[in-house]
C-alpha positions as MATLAB code, in Angstrom:
seq = 'CGTIAPGAARCQPWHGRAGRPEEPQDPMRLSSLWRRNRLAEPAQQLYLQLVQQARDPAFYRDLEVPDTLDGRFDMIALHAFLLLRRLKGEGREAQALGQAVFDALFDDMDNALREMGVADLGVGKRIKAMGKALYGRIDAYDRALASDAATLAEALGRNLYGTVAPRAGSVAAMAGYLRAESAALEAAKIDEFFAGKLRFGPPPMADSGAKTV';
ca = [
      28.501   33.808   67.290;
      26.733   37.072   68.178;
      24.901   37.278   64.850;
      22.871   34.199   65.656;
      19.749   34.204   63.514;
      16.577   33.226   65.412;
      15.351   30.763   62.863;
      17.114   27.451   63.266;
      14.937   24.853   61.630;
      16.046   21.906   63.680;
      17.761   21.346   67.016;
      20.909   19.227   66.786;
      23.378   18.507   69.551;
      26.713   20.263   69.427;
      28.350   17.128   70.766;
      27.844   13.441   71.226;
      24.846   12.266   69.224;
      26.117   12.795   65.687;
      27.551    9.323   65.049;
      25.386    6.230   65.085;
      21.788    6.504   63.816;
      18.822    5.901   66.082;
      17.857    2.237   66.585;
      14.043    2.018   66.465;
      14.062   -1.449   67.951;
      15.350   -0.068   71.250;
      12.383    1.151   73.397;
      14.648    3.442   75.404;
      15.894    5.138   72.255;
      12.354    5.467   70.962;
      11.307    7.109   74.227;
      14.243    9.512   74.077;
      13.529   10.384   70.438;
       9.830   10.935   71.166;
      10.635   13.221   74.098;
      13.166   15.186   72.075;
      10.736   15.701   69.196;
       7.917   16.687   71.533;
      10.065   19.284   73.277;
      11.648   20.706   70.121;
       8.908   23.287   69.487;
       8.675   24.771   73.014;
      12.478   24.730   73.222;
      12.727   26.649   69.960;
      10.212   29.220   71.211;
      12.112   29.627   74.475;
      15.354   30.058   72.588;
      13.926   32.679   70.231;
      12.561   34.657   73.169;
      15.849   34.671   75.061;
      17.654   35.767   71.886;
      15.148   38.575   71.417;
      15.785   39.771   74.966;
      19.555   39.493   74.511;
      19.330   41.690   71.417;
      17.606   44.590   73.173;
      19.614   47.678   72.097;
      19.486   49.131   75.617;
      21.992   46.572   76.878;
      24.547   47.812   74.373;
      23.598   51.492   74.256;
      22.991   52.188   77.949;
      24.693   49.377   79.853;
      27.924   49.305   77.839;
      27.793   45.673   76.790;
      30.156   45.596   73.777;
      28.160   45.519   70.546;
      30.417   42.903   68.979;
      30.158   39.225   68.090;
      31.568   38.318   71.495;
      29.318   40.780   73.293;
      26.170   39.445   71.639;
      27.249   35.873   72.360;
      27.730   36.818   76.010;
      24.250   38.320   76.229;
      22.721   35.149   74.779;
      24.829   33.060   77.160;
      23.655   35.129   80.128;
      19.966   34.695   79.302;
      20.417   31.025   78.428;
      22.040   30.587   81.839;
      19.001   32.114   83.546;
      16.625   29.714   81.813;
      18.774   26.620   82.269;
      19.275   27.468   85.932;
      15.502   27.627   86.399;
      14.966   24.250   84.746;
      17.692   22.573   86.769;
      16.406   20.261   89.472;
      12.853   20.135   88.102;
      12.951   16.519   86.972;
      13.759   14.587   83.811;
      11.299   16.405   81.564;
      12.647   19.807   82.562;
      16.187   18.533   82.092;
      15.253   17.313   78.604;
      13.688   20.694   77.820;
      16.867   22.430   78.935;
      18.915   20.121   76.707;
      16.624   20.927   73.776;
      17.153   24.658   74.344;
      20.891   24.037   74.546;
      20.723   22.097   71.274;
      18.755   24.883   69.584;
      21.351   27.420   70.673;
      24.269   25.491   69.225;
      22.386   24.538   66.084;
      21.798   28.235   65.492;
      25.451   29.000   66.122;
      26.432   26.330   63.625;
      24.107   27.828   61.003;
      25.349   31.364   61.685;
      28.995   30.372   61.313;
      28.304   28.633   58.015;
      26.400   31.682   56.752;
      29.453   33.765   57.656;
      31.534   31.543   55.383;
      33.419   29.555   58.014;
      34.687   26.279   56.537;
      33.376   22.943   57.849;
      36.554   22.172   59.794;
      36.556   25.645   61.285;
      32.917   25.395   62.363;
      33.624   22.405   64.586;
      36.498   24.154   66.314;
      34.504   27.349   66.835;
      31.500   25.458   68.200;
      33.722   23.549   70.613;
      35.231   26.822   71.840;
      31.778   28.369   72.237;
      30.588   25.371   74.198;
      33.529   25.655   76.554;
      32.884   29.384   76.949;
      29.206   28.832   77.677;
      29.904   26.177   80.298;
      32.432   28.494   81.918;
      29.966   31.353   82.092;
      27.187   29.155   83.449;
      29.473   27.963   86.230;
      30.742   31.472   87.000;
      27.285   33.050   87.140;
      25.812   30.186   89.130;
      28.526   30.481   91.779;
      28.298   34.280   91.791;
      24.528   34.339   92.284;
      25.021   32.200   95.382;
      27.573   34.691   96.707;
      27.710   38.443   97.369;
      27.368   41.497   95.148;
      31.102   41.922   94.707;
      31.509   38.340   93.450;
      28.684   38.766   90.959;
      30.101   42.076   89.712;
      33.503   40.426   89.302;
      32.000   37.547   87.310;
      30.219   39.978   84.985;
      33.334   42.073   84.621;
      35.411   39.049   83.672;
      32.895   37.636   81.184;
      30.235   40.020   79.895;
      32.554   43.049   80.108;
      35.813   41.205   79.573;
      36.890   43.307   76.583;
      35.829   46.766   77.803;
      36.103   49.040   80.857;
      32.497   49.850   81.816;
      31.282   52.239   84.487;
      30.684   50.628   87.858;
      27.053   51.676   87.544;
      26.591   49.606   84.402;
      28.047   46.516   86.052;
      25.953   47.054   89.183;
      22.817   47.481   87.078;
      23.516   44.252   85.191;
      24.180   42.436   88.473;
      20.836   43.638   89.804;
      19.153   42.604   86.574;
      20.645   39.114   86.790;
      19.426   38.629   90.358;
      15.975   40.059   89.627;
      15.434   37.937   86.531;
      16.634   34.816   88.309;
      14.113   35.452   91.079;
      11.325   36.159   88.584;
      11.972   32.916   86.722;
      12.032   30.988   89.985;
       8.566   32.377   90.732;
       7.219   31.346   87.310;
       5.310   28.085   86.997;
       7.264   25.308   85.313;
       4.322   24.655   82.975;
       4.923   28.019   81.326;
       8.291   26.866   80.041;
       6.856   23.654   78.637;
       4.355   25.864   76.801;
       7.234   27.817   75.278;
       6.601   30.952   77.323;
       9.516   32.959   78.677;
       9.218   36.434   80.138;
      12.008   38.831   81.002;
      11.797   42.303   82.457;
      13.120   45.383   80.652;
      16.831   46.216   80.743;
      17.736   48.194   83.881;
      18.852   51.778   84.094;
      22.528   52.380   84.814;
      23.957   54.981   87.176;
      25.629   57.296   84.666;
      27.598   59.013   87.374;
      29.431   55.939   88.615;
      33.144   55.594   87.985;
      34.728   53.199   85.501;
      35.499   49.738   86.849;
];
């Protein structure tokens, strides 16, 4: 999941819409299809930019995020959470854009797993597990951002750093980064996202002298 290649050609849902074909005679379905197609390009650009940020070597080198498949998945999940949180509550179009980003993410995961040689039956199970993990992280980070520093550090420790024992300074730096980027995205105009523009700040500096969590 962490080797996701930023080049998915087409955004497909990871659940739900794979059965019955579209019915062009239904105006509601036509409207939904038109909206999805129109938002596919900006959603893809947003997704590629959040993946690029998640791949910054400083997160793994300086902030002790594990440079593993799970670690890279967690970094993508964290940045996807930030974007989806910003789009939440901004109306139907923003909700549709968020869904398109979500679809692009799981389409890319599907492609990556197949490139790794995972069999068709295995891909479905892995995607389902990833979806559950992503939802869990979104909920944990959303609750933690609304709480205090200790709660946010605990959420990062349980998810982003769940397989390692990082220094407290690394966790604190990531917590500060999460709050700062959330605030920066809140300040950004919603039109920027519909134009496929997504800006993140640089990775933070960790306190190298802090003790291990």
